[in-house]
XYZ file of C-alpha atoms in Angstrom:
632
model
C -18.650 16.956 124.223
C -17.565 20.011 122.785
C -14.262 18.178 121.574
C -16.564 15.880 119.668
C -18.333 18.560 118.011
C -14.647 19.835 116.965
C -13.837 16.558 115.737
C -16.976 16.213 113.461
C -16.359 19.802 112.281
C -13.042 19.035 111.169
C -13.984 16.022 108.946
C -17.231 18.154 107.162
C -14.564 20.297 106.196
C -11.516 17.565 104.586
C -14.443 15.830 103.138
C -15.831 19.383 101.614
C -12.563 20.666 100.913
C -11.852 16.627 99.256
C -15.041 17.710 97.030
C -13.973 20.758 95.592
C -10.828 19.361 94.685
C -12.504 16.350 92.751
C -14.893 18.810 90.710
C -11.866 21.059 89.901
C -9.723 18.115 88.814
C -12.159 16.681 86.483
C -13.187 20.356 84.871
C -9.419 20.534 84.729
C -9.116 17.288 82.857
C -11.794 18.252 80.602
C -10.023 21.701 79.698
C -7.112 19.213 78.962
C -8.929 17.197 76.686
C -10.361 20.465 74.493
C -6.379 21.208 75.087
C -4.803 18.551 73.506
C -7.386 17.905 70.890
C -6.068 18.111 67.768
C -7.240 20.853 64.929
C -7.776 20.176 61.635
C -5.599 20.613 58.894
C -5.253 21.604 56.029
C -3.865 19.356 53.598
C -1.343 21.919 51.556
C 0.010 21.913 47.854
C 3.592 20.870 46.396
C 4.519 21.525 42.753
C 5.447 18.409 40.685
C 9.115 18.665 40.804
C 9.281 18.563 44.517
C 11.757 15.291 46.055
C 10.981 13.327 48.141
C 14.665 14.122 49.577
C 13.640 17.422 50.165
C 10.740 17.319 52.512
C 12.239 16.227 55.971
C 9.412 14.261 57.615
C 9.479 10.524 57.628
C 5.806 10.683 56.904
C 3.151 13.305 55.248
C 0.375 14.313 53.209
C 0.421 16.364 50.087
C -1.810 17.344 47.711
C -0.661 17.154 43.940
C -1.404 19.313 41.318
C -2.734 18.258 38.046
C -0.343 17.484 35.358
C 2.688 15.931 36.925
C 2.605 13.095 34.400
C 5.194 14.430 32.403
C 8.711 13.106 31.690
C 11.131 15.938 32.668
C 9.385 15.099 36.321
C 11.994 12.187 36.985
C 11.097 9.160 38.698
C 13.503 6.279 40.116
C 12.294 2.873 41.375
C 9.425 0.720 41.569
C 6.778 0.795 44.227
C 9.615 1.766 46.347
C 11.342 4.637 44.925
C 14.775 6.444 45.587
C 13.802 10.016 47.692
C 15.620 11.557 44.476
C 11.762 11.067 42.490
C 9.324 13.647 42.186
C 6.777 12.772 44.784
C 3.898 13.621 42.225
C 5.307 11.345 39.667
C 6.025 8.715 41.702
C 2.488 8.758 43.090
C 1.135 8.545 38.776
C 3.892 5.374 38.336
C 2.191 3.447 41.388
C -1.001 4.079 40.420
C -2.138 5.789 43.805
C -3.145 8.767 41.751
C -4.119 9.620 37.633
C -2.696 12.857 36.111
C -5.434 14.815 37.753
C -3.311 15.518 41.128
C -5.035 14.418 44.601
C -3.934 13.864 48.212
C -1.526 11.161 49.300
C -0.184 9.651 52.023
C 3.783 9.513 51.671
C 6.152 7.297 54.144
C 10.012 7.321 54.310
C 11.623 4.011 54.503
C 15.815 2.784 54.605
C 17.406 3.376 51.047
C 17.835 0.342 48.470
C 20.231 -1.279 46.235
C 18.920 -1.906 43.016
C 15.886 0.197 42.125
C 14.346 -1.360 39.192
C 12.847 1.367 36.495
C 9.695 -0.086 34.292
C 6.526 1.843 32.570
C 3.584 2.139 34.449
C 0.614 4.358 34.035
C 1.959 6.690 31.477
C 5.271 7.195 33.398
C 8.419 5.911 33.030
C 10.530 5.270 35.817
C 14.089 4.777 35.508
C 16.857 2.514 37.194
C 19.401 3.054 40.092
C 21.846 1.261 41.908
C 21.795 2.625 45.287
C 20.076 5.704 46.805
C 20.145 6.325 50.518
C 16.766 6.914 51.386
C 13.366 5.743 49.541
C 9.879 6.059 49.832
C 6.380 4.728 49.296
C 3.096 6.473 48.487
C -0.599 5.375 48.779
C -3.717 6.986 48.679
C -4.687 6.902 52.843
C -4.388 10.477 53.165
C -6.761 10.805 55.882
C -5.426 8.374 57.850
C -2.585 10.693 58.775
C -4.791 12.483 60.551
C -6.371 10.138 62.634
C -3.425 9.431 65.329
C -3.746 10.654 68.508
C -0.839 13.205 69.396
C 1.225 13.434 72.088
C -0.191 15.184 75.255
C 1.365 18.533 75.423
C 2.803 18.846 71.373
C 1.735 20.837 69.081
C 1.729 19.625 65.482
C 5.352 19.498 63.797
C 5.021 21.359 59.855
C 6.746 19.063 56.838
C 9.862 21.267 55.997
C 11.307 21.652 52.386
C 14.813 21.827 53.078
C 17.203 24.291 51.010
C 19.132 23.419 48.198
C 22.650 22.592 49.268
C 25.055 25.378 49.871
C 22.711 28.134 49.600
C 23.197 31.100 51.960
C 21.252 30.869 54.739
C 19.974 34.848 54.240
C 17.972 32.838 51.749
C 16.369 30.245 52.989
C 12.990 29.824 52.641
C 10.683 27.216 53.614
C 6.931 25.366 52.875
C 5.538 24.175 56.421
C 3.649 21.280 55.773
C 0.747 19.536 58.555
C 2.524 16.382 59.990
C 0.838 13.608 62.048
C 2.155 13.134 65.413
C 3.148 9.731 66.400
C 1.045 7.757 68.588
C 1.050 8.114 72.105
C 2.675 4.631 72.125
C 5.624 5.389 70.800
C 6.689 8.490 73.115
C 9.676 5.971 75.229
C 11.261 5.100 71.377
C 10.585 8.833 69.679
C 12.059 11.932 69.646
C 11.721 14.187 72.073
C 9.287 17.037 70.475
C 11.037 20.593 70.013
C 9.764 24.104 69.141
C 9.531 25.214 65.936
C 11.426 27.986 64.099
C 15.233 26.739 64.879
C 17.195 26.955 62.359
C 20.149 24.379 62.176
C 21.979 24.730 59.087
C 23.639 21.457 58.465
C 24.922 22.013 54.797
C 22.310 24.427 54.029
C 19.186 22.228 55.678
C 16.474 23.817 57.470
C 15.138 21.915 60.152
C 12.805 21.975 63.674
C 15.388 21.524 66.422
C 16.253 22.775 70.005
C 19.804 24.798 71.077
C 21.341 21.786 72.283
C 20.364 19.316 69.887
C 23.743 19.718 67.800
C 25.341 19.013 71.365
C 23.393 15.628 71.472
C 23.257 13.056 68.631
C 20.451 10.771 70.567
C 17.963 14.187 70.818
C 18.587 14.833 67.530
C 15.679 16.518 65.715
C 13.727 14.614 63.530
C 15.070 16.676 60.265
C 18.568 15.555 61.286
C 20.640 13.551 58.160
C 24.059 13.326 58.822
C 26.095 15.212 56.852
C 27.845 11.717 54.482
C 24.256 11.167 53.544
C 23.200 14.724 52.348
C 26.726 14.907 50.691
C 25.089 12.748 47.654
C 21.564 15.042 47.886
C 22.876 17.416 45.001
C 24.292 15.213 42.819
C 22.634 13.745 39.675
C 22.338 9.772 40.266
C 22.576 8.542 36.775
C 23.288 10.199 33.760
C 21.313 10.739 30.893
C 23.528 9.542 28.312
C 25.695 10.329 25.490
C 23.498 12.242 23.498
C 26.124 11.972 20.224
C 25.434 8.625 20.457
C 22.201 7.992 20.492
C 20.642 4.654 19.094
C 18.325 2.206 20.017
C 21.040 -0.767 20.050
C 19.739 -4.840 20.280
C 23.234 -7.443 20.459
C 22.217 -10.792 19.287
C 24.926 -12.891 21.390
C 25.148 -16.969 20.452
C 24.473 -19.255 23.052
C 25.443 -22.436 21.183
C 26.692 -25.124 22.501
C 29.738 -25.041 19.895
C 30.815 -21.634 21.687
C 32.228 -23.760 24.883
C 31.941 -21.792 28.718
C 34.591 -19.877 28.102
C 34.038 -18.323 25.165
C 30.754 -17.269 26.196
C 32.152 -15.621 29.372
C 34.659 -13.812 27.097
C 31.560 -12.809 24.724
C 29.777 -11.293 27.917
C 33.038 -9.832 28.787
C 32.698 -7.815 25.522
C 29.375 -6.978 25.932
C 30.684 -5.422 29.660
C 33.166 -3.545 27.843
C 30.614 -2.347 25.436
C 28.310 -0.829 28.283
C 30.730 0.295 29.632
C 32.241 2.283 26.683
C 28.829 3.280 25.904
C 27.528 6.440 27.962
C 23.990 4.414 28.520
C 21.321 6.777 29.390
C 17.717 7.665 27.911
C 18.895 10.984 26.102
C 21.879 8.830 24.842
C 22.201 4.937 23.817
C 20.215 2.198 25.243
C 20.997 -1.585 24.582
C 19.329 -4.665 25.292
C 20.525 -8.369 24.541
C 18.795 -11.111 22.896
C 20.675 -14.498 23.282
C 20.283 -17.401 20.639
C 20.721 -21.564 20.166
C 18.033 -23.419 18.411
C 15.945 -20.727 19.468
C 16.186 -16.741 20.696
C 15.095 -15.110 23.939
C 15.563 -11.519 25.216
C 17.731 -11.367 27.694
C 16.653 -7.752 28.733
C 15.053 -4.910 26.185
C 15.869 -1.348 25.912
C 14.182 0.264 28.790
C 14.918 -2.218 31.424
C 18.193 -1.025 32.362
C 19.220 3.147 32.238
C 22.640 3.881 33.250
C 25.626 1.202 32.090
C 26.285 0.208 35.798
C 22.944 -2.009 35.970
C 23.344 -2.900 32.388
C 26.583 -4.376 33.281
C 25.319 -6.230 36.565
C 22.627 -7.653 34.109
C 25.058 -8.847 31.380
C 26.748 -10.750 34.269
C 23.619 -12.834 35.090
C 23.186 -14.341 31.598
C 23.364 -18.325 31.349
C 24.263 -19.970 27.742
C 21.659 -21.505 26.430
C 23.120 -23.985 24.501
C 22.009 -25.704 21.028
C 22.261 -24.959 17.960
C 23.268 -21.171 15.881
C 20.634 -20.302 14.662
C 20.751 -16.535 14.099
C 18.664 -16.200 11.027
C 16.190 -17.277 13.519
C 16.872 -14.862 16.233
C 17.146 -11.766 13.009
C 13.357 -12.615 12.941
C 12.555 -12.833 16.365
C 14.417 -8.953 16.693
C 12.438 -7.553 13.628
C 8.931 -8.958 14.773
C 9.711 -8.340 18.585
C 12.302 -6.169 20.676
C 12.211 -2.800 18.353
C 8.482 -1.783 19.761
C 7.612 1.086 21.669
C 6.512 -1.361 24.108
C 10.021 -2.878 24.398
C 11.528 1.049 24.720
C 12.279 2.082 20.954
C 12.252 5.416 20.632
C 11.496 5.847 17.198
C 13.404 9.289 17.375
C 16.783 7.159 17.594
C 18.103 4.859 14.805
C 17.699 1.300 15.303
C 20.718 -0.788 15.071
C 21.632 -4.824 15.705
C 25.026 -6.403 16.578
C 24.638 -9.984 15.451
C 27.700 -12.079 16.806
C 28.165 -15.732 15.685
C 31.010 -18.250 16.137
C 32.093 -19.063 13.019
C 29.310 -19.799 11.347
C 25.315 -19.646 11.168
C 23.451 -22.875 11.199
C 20.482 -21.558 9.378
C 19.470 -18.807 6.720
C 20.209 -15.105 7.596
C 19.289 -13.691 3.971
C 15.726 -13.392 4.015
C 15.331 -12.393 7.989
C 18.427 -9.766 7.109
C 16.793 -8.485 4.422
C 13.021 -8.384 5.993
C 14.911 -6.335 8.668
C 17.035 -3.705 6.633
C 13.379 -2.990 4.968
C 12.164 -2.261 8.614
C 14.738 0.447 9.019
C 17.464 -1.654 11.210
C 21.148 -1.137 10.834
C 22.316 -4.780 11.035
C 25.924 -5.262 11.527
C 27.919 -8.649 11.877
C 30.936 -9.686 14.392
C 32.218 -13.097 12.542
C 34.505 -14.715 15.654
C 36.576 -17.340 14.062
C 35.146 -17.525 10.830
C 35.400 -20.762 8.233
C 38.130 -21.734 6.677
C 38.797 -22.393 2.918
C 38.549 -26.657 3.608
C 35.307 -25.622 6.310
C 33.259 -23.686 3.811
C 31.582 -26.607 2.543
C 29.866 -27.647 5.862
C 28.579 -23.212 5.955
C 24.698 -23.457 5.303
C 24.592 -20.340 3.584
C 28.165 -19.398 1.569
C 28.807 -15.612 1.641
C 25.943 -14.828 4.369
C 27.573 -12.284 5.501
C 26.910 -10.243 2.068
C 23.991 -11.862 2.142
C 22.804 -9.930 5.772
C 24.397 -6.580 6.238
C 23.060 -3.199 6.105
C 25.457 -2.409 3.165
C 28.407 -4.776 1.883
C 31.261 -1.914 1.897
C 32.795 -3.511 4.891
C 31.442 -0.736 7.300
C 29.122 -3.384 8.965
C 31.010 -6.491 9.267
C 34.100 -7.018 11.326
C 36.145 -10.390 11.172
C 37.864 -11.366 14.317
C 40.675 -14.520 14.170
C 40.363 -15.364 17.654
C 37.418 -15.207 21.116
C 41.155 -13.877 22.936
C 41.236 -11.001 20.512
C 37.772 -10.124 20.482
C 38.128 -7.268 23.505
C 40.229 -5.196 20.346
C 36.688 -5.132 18.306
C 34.871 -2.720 20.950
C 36.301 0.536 20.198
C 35.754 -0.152 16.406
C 32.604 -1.629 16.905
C 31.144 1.742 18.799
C 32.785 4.113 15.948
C 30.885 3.036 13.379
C 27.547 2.227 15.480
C 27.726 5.655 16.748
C 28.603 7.496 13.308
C 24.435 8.017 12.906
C 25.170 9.737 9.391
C 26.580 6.253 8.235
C 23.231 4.431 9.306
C 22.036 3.772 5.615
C 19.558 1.315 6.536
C 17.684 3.731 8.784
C 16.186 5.232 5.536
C 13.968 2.788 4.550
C 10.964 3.604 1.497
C 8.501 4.751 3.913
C 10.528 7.758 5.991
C 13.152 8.976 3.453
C 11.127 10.535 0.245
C 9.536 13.979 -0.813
C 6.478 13.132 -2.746
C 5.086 16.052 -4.601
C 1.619 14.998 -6.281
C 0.702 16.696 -9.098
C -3.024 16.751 -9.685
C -5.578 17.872 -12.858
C -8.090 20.043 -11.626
C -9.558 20.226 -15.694
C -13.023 21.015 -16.556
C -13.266 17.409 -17.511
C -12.642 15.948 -13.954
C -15.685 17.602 -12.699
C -16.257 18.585 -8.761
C -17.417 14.497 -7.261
C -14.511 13.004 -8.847
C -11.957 15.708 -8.088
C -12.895 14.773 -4.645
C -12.135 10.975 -5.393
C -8.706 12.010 -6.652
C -8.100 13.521 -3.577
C -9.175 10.352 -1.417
C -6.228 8.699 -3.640
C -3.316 11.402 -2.719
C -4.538 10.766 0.645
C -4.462 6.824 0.635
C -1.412 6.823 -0.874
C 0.118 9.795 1.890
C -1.103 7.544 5.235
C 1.118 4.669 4.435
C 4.222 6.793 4.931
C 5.841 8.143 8.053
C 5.524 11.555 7.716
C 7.840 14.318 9.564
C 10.281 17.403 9.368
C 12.803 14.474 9.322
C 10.915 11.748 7.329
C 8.754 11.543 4.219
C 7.214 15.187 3.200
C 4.059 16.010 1.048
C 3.620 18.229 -1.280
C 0.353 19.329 -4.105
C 0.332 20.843 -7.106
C -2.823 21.548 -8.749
C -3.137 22.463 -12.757
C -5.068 23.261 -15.262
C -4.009 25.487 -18.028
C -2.391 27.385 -15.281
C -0.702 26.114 -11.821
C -1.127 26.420 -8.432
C 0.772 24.796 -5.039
C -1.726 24.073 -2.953
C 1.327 23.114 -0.414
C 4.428 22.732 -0.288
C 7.172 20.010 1.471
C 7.735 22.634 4.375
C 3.643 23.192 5.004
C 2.753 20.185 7.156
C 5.061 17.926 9.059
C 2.910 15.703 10.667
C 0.447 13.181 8.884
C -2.814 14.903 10.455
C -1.673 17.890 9.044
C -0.910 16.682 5.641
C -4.470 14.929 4.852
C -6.629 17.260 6.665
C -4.753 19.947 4.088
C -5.570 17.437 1.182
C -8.872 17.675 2.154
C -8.925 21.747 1.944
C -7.932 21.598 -1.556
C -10.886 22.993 -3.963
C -11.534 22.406 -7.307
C -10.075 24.489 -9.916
C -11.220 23.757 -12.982
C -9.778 25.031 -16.725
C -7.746 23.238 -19.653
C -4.935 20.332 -19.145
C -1.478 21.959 -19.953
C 0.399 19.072 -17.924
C 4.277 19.723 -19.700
C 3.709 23.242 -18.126
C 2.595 21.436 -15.032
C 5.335 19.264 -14.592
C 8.006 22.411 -15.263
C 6.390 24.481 -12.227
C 6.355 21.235 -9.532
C 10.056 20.976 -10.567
C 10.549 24.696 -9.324
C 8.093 25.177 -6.572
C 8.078 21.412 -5.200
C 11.298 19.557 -5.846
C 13.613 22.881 -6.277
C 13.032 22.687 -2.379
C 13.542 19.153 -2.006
C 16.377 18.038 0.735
C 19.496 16.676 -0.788
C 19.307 12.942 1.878
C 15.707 12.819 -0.022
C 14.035 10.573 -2.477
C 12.235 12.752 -5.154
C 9.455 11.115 -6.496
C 6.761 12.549 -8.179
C 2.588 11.421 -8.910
C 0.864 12.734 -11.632
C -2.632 12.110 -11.917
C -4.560 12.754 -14.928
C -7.659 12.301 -16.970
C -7.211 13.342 -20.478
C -4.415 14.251 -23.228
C -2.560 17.557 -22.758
C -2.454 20.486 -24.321
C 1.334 20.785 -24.854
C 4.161 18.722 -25.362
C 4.866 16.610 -21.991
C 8.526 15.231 -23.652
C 11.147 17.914 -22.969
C 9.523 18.185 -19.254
C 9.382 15.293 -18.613
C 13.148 15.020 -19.583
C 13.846 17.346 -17.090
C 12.609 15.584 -14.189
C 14.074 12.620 -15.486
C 17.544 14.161 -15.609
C 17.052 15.707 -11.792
C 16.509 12.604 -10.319
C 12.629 12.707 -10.249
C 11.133 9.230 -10.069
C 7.779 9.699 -12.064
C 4.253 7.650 -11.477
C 2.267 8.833 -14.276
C -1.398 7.931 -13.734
C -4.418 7.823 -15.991
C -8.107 7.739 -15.713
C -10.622 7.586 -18.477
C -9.912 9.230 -21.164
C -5.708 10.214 -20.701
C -3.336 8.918 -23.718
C -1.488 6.521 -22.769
C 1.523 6.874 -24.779
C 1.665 10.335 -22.962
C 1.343 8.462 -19.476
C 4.955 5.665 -20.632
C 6.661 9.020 -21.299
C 5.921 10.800 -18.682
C 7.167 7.651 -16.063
C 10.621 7.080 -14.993
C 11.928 3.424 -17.197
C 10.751 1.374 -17.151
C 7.205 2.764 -17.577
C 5.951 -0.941 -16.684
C 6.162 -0.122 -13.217
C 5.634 3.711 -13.136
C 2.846 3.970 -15.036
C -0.537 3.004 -14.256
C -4.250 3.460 -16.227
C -7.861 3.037 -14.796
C -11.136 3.320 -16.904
C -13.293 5.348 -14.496
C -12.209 7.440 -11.032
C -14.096 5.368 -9.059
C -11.857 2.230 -9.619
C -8.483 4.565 -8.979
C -8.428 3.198 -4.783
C -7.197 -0.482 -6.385
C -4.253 0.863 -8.049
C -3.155 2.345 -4.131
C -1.211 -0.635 -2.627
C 0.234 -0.888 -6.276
C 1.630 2.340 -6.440
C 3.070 2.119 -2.823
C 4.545 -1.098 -3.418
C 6.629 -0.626 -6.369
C 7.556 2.548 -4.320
C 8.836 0.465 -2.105
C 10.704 -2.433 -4.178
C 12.603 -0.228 -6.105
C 13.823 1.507 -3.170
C 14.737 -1.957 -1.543
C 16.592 -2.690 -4.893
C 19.163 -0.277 -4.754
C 22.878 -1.501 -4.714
C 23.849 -2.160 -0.978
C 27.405 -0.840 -1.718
């Protein structure tokens, strides 16, 4: 009996003591969950310049700043870009984020071959051939956060590493919230290690343990191997030869009379060209159009940045075949591949290589011309030209006088033979890259000084002053206006003078007519031989030697002095003179004011109010007679 009682007193107790152990366990597991459960973080800020390279995670989030949209913040790649980008950037080109900054989610993947550059949301990114790590951004920041960590972790920061070969007494670093991996993935990831070791593996800070350099499988997950970060400081592509830089189009022919070999010998040139040429955005670019019957670009300016890719590209052209038509493909080029759109830079001078086997099969003269007006240097290769008994089958005789930028022989070259044609590069590049020399870059709209010299007489009165002033400014819009370009100047008169501005005011268009505008009415007598004396010493005293001097008068009555020996003057300095009257001006004053013949330089309405017809007049014998100068 009383063993029995024992027993039964024995078993109260396991099963009590079995009890407490239960509630303790789960009040312990509940203590674990508020353990492990993971804070929140805050998502930090990087500046705009920061690389991808830099930040050792294989995933993060960042916030971006405003303002990363911005050139000198380079970018390499396309939806996957080389870990040598600006993060920032690279977030604007994908479109994950405007220029207003935000969070983003940002995931290392393996490095590519071939990074392709392109324009996208006000960024341009540029071209690579290799890199050894890339990247890809979206706009899931939060769902960083939302993996469950690893029982018994704490949170690993995103490390900036140092720049390369810094001492390590100056190493500083950003720590950055990182999501843990998932739970599923603890057999395949690293092992987690405390933060704060240092391991300086050419100058890198990274989270690591004491043994970790002993073991390459528990390697920490900043580890890079040292023949990888070896390429970390070093510029990928350069950024050109900036003493040659020009916006360069080769129109190669595709006909079928070329043969396959010949055309492989004409891309072989082009190869040698690119890679002559120091190819870079602050130095050349160079695209290819390729014509038969018709023309097609082969690639435009800003698809390929560094000569290496321009080269691989060159390689992959296929002859097209047909005919040689290259007064065709001129057109094409002027209408088409120099646009903003296409990568012209406007600030560099635009220049065309036309190569043709023997002979064109159409018209170059009017598409030559139509494109020396629109500022392009055209130069022609002739391979194998005509002989004396084939010059009767040419389309066009002499078309090569007929297209050039100037006919001094600086923009053709003659070559006997395809075999001989590799001799014609360094020649070639000389005179493309001697900028000076570029005569056709001037054209009538960006190479002038135009002082206007306007009557502010009693006569003119205050409504139709302000119509006169609508005219200087009609006639100021149609020109490209810049420190470098086509300047504006005023001079205002009456029996006294005044320079309302001068060529070195205003240099850019907004500038000019909003100081046209600001110009107030004077009002006196009309002493216009005095007039034309003081524009010659305040205006076109200061006029650049590389410039066109031409000068508008605009007038409304007969003057008080004599306008001959002034006009004399300005004659003898080189001043091309519009003369221009309204109402009641003498006419005979007007033909000798103009530069001969007066036919074209000077110009009479009846009232003010009929002056805006005589605008596209006056601009375009502006422009003929600077398109009819000698091309010698």
């Amino acid at each position: 009996m009383f063993m029995g009682i024992v027993v039964l007193t024995m078993k109260a107790s396991v099963i009590e003591m079995f009890l407490v152990l239960l509630a303790t366990g789960i009040h312990s597991n509940k203590d674990m969950t508020k353990k492990i459960k993971r804070p929140k973080l805050a998502v930090p800020q990087i500046n705009c310049d920061v690389k991808a390279g830099k930040i050792i995670n294989p995933e993060f989030v960042v916030k971006c700043p405003a303002g990363c949209q911005d050139p000198k913040y380079h970018v390499y790649g396309t939806d996957i870009y080389a870990s040598y980008s600006s993060v920032c950037g690279a977030a604007i080109h994908s479109g994950v984020l405007d220029n207003s900054g935000g969070k983003i989610l940002v995931r290392k993947v393996a490095g590519q071959s071939g990074y392709k550059g392109s324009y996208s949301n006000g960024v341009q990114s540029l071209s690579l051939p290799r890199w050894r790590e890339s990247f890809i951004v979206s706009g899931e920041a939060t769902k960083a956060y939302q993996k469950p960590p690893v029982p018994e972790t704490t949170a690993q920061p995103v490390t900036l590493m140092q720049v390369t070969g810094a001492p390590a007494t100056e190493a500083t670093h950003t720590s950055l919230p990182k999501p843990s991996p998932s739970t599923g993935s603890t057999t395949s990831s690293l092992r987690p290690q405390p933060v704060g070791h240092r391991s300086w593996e050419l100058g890198r800070w990274s989270p690591s343990s004491p043994t970790s350099s002993h073991n390459s499988s528990h390697a920490s997950p900043g580890f890079v191997p040292k023949e990888e970060l070896s390429t970390q400081s070093l510029d990928p592509v350069s950024q050109g030869d900036a003493n040659c830089k020009v916006d360069l189009s080769f129109l190669i022919d595709g006909s079928s009379s070329i043969g396959k070999r010949r055309f492989r010998i004409q891309k072989q040139f082009l190869a040698d060209v690119a890679q002559a040429l120091d190819i870079g955005p602050g130095g050349p670019l160079m695209g290819v159009i390729q014509y038969g019957d018709n023309p097609a670009a082969q690639f435009n300016l800003r698809t390929h940045m560094n000569s290496q890719d321009l080269k691989t590209a060159i390689e992959k052209i296929t002859q097209r075949g047909g005919l040689s038509n290259a007064g065709r493909a001129i057109s094409y080029m002027t209408k088409n591949f120099f646009s903003k759109a296409n990568g012209n830079r406007g600030s560099a001078p635009n220049v065309a290589v036309v190569i043709v086997d023997g002979w064109p099969t159409d018209k170059v003269e009017e598409p030559s011309r139509f494109a020396r007006e629109s500022g392009i240097n055209i130069f022609f290769i002739t391979v194998e030209g005509a002989t004396e008994n084939e010059k009767q089958y040419m389309t066009e005789p002499n078309f090569l006088n007929k297209a050039v930028c100037r006919t001094n022989g600086f923009y053709s070259l003659s070559v006997q033979s395809w075999f001989s044609l590799h001799k014609t590069v360094q020649p070639l590049l000389k005179r493309v890259c001697d900028t000076d020399r570029l005569a056709c870059s001037k054209t009538c709209w960006n190479s002038a000084d135009i002082g206007f010299v306007i009557d502010g007489s009693s006569s003119v009165g205050t409504g139709n002053f302000r119509t006169v002033l609508q005219f200087v400014a009609n006639i100021s819009k149609a020109f490209e206006i810049s420190e470098t370009d086509t300047r504006i100047g005023v001079v205002q008169y009456t029996y006294e003078q005044r320079l309302e501005f001068g060529f070195d005011d205003y240099t850019t268009k907004s500038d000019i007519l909003n100081a046209i505008n600001r110009v107030g009415y004077w009002s006196g007598g009309t002493s216009t031989g005095a007039a034309i004396n003081y524009a010659l010493e305040q205006l076109f005293k200061k006029s650049k030697p590389n410039k066109r001097k031409l000068m508008i008068l605009i007038t409304d009555g007969r003057s008080y002095d004599d306008v001959r020996i002034p006009a004399m003057v300005a004659h003898h300095k080189g001043v091309i003179t519009y003369a221009i009257g309204v109402a009641w001006a003498a006419q005979d004053e007007l033909e000798v004011i103009a530069t001969h013949p007066a036919s074209d330089h000077s110009f009479f309405v009846d009232e003010f109010d009929n002056l805006h017809r005589f605008v596209p007049k006056v601009i375009q014998n502006i422009c003929t007679e600077f398109n009819s100068q000698p091309r010698n």
